[in-house]
PDB file of C-alpha atoms in Angstrom:
ATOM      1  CA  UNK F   1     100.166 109.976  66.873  1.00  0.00           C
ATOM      2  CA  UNK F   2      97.376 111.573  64.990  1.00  0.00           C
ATOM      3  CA  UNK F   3      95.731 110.569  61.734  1.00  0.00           C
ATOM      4  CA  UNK F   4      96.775 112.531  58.664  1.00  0.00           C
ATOM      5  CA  UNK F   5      93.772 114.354  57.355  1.00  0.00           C
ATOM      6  CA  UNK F   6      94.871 114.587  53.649  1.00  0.00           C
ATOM      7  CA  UNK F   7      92.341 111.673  53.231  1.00  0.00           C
ATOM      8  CA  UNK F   8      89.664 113.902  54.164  1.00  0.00           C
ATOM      9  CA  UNK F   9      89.655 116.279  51.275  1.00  0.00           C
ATOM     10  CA  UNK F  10      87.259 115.984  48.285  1.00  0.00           C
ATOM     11  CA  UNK F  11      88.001 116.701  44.777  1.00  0.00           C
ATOM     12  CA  UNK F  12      87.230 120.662  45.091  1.00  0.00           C
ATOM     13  CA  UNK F  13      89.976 120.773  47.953  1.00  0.00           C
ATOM     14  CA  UNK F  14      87.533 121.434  50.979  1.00  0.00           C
ATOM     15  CA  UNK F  15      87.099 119.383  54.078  1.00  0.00           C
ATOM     16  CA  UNK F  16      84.711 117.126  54.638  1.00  0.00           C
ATOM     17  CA  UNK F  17      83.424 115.927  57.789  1.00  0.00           C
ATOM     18  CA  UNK F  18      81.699 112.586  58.743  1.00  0.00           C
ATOM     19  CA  UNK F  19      80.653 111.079  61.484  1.00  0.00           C
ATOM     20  CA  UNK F  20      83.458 108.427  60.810  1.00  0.00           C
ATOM     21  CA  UNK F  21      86.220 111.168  60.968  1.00  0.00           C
ATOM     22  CA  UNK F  22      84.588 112.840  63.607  1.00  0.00           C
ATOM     23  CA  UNK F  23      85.146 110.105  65.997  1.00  0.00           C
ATOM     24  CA  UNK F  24      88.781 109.523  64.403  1.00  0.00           C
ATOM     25  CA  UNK F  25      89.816 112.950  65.526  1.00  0.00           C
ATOM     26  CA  UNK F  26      88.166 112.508  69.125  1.00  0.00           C
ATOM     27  CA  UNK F  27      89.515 109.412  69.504  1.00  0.00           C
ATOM     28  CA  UNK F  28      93.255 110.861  68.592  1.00  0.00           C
ATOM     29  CA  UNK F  29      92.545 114.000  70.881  1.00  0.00           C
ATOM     30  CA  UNK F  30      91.651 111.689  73.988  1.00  0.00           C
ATOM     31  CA  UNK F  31      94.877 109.926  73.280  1.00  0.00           C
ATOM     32  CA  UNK F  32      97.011 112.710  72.794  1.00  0.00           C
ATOM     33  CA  UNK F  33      95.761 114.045  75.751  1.00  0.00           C
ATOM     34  CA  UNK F  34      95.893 111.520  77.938  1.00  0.00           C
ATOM     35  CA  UNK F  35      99.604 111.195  77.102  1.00  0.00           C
ATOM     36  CA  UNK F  36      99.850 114.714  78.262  1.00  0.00           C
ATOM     37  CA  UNK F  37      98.342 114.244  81.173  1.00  0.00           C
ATOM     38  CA  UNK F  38     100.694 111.489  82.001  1.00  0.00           C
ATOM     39  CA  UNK F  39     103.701 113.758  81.185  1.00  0.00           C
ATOM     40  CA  UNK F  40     102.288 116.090  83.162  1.00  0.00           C
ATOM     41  CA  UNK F  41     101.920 114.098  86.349  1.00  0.00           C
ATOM     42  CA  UNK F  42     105.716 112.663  85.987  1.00  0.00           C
ATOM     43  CA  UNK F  43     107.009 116.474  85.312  1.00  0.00           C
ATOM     44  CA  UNK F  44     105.320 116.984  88.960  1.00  0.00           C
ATOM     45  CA  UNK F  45     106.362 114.378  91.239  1.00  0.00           C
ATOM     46  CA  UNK F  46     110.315 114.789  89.183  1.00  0.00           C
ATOM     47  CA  UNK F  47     110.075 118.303  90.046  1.00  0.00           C
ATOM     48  CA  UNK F  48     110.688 117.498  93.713  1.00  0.00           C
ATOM     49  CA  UNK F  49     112.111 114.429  93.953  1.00  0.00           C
ATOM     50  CA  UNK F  50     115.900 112.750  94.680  1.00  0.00           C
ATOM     51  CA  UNK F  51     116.651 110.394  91.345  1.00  0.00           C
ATOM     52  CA  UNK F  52     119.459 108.073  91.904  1.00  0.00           C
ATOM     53  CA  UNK F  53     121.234 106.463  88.761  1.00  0.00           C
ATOM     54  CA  UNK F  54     123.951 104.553  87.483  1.00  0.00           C
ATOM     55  CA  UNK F  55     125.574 105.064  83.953  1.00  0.00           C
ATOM     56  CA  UNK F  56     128.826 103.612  85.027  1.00  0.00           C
ATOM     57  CA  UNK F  57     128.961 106.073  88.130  1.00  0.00           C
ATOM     58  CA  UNK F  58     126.676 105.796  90.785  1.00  0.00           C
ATOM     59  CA  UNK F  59     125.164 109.713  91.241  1.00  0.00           C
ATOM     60  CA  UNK F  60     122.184 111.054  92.995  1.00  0.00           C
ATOM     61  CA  UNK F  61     120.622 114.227  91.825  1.00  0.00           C
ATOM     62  CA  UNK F  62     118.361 116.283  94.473  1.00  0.00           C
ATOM     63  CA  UNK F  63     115.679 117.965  92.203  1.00  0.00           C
ATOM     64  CA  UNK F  64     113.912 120.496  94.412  1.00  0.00           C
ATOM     65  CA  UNK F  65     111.026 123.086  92.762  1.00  0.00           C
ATOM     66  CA  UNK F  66     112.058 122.110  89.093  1.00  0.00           C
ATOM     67  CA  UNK F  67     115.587 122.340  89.873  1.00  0.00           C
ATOM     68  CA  UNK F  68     118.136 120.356  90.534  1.00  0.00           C
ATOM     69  CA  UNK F  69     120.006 121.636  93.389  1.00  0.00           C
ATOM     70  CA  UNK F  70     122.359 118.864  94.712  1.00  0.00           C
ATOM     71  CA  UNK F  71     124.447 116.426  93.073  1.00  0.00           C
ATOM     72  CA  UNK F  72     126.338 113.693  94.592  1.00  0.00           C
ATOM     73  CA  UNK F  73     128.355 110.553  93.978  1.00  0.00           C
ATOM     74  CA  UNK F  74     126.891 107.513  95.370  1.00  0.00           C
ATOM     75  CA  UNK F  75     123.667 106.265  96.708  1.00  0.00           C
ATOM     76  CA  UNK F  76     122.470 109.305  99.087  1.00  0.00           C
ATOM     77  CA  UNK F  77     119.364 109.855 100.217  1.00  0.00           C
ATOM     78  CA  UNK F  78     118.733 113.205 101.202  1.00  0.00           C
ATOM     79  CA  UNK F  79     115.430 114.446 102.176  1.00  0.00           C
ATOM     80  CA  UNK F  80     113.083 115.295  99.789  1.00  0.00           C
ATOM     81  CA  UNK F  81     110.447 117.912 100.760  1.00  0.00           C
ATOM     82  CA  UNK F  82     107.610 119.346  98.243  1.00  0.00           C
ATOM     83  CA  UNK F  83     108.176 122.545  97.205  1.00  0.00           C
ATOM     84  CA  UNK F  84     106.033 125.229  94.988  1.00  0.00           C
ATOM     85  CA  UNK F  85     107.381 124.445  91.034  1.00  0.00           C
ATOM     86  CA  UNK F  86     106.494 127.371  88.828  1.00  0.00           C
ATOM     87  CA  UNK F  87     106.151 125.012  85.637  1.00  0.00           C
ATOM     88  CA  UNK F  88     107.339 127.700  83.116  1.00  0.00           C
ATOM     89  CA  UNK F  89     109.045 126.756  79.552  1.00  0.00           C
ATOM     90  CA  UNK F  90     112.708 126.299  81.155  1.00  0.00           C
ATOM     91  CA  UNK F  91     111.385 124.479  83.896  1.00  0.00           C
ATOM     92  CA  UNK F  92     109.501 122.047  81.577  1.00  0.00           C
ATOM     93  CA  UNK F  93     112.501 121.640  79.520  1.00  0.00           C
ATOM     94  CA  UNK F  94     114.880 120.747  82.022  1.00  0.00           C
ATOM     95  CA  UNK F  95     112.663 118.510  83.802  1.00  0.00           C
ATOM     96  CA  UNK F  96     112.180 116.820  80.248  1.00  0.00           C
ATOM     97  CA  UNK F  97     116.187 116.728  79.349  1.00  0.00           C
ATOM     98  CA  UNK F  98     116.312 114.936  82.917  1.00  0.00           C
ATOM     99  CA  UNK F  99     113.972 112.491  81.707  1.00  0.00           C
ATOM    100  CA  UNK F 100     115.497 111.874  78.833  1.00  0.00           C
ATOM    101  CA  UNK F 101     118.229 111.162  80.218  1.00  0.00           C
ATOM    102  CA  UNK F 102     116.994 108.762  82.983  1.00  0.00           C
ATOM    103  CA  UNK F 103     115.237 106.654  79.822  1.00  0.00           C
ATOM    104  CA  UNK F 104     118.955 106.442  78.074  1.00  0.00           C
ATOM    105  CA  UNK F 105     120.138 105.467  81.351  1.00  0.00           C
ATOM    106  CA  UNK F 106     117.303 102.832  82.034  1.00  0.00           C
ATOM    107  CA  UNK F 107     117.619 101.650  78.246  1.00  0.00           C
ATOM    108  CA  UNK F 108     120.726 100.811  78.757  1.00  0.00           C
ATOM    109  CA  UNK F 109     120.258  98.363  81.749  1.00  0.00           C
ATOM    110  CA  UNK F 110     121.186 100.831  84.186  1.00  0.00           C
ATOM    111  CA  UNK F 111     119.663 101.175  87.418  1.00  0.00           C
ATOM    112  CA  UNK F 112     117.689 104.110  88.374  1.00  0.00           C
ATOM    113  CA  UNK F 113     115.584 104.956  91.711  1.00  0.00           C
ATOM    114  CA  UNK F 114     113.299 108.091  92.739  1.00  0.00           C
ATOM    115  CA  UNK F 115     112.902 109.171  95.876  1.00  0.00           C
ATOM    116  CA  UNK F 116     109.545 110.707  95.751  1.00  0.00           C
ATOM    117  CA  UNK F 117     108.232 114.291  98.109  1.00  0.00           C
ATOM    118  CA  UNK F 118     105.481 112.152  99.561  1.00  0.00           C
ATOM    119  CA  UNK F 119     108.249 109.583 101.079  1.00  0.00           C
ATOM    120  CA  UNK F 120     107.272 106.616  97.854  1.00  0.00           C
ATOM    121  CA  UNK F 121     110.497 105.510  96.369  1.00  0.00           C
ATOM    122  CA  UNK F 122     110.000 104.261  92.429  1.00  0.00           C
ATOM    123  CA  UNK F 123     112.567 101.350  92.340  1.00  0.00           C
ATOM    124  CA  UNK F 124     114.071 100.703  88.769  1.00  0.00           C
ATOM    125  CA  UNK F 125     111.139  98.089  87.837  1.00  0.00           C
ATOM    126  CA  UNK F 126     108.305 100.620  88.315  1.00  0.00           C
ATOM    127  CA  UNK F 127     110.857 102.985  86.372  1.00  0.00           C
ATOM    128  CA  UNK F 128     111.404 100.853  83.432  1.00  0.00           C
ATOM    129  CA  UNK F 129     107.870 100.721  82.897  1.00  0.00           C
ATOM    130  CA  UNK F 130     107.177 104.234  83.463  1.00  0.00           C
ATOM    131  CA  UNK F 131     110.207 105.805  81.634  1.00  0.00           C
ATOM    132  CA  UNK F 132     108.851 104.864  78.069  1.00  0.00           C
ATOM    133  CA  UNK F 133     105.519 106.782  78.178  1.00  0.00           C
ATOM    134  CA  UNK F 134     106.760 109.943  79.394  1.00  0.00           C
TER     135      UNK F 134
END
């Protein structure tokens, strides 16, 4: 989360810049981009990908260019082929309800499982760990 910059502002109510808040606000850009870049990287490989989960109900969703575009009860694995994602604003946002969903899921001790385009398979360990910084 970035600094707040009231700090920063003299008496007369302009902003002053040193070299120690120069860095501060470098430092915070790096890190908020780097979380971006994360997000960005999970939005991809969840835009084609078959996510298995259990909140009470065992259901696999088939998520195919942003999309989902299969449900089913029960552990199914259907094949999972890459597929051109137009990343537009409704494509971002349901890829990002999706994943907040999985985290509720996975913060609740249920187990979920991604089937990935390139054939990798993100078991619910790898997903724990994951789910949190996206």
């Amino acid at each position: 989360q970035a600094r707040k910059d009231e700090d920063f502002q003299g008496d007369d109510g302009e902003e002053h810049w040193d070299p120690d808040r120069v860095l501060r606000r470098l430092e915070d850009t790096l890190v908020f981009f780097s979380l971006e870049l994360r997000r960005a990287a999970w939005l991809r490989r969840l835009a084609n990908a078959a996510v298995t989960y259990d909140d009470g109900v065992v259901r696999t969703l088939l998520v195919r260019g942003g999309r989902v575009s299969r449900r089913a009860d029960g552990d199914v694995r259907p094949a999972v082929r890459p597929e051109p994602v137009e990343f537009d604003i409704a494509t971002y946002d349901r890829l990002r309800v999706l994943t907040t969903e999985l985290r509720r899921v996975a913060g609740k001790g249920g187990a979920v499982t991604m089937l990935l385009a390139s054939g990798a398979e993100l078991g619910p360990d790898a997903l724990a760990r994951i789910l949190p910084w996206v």
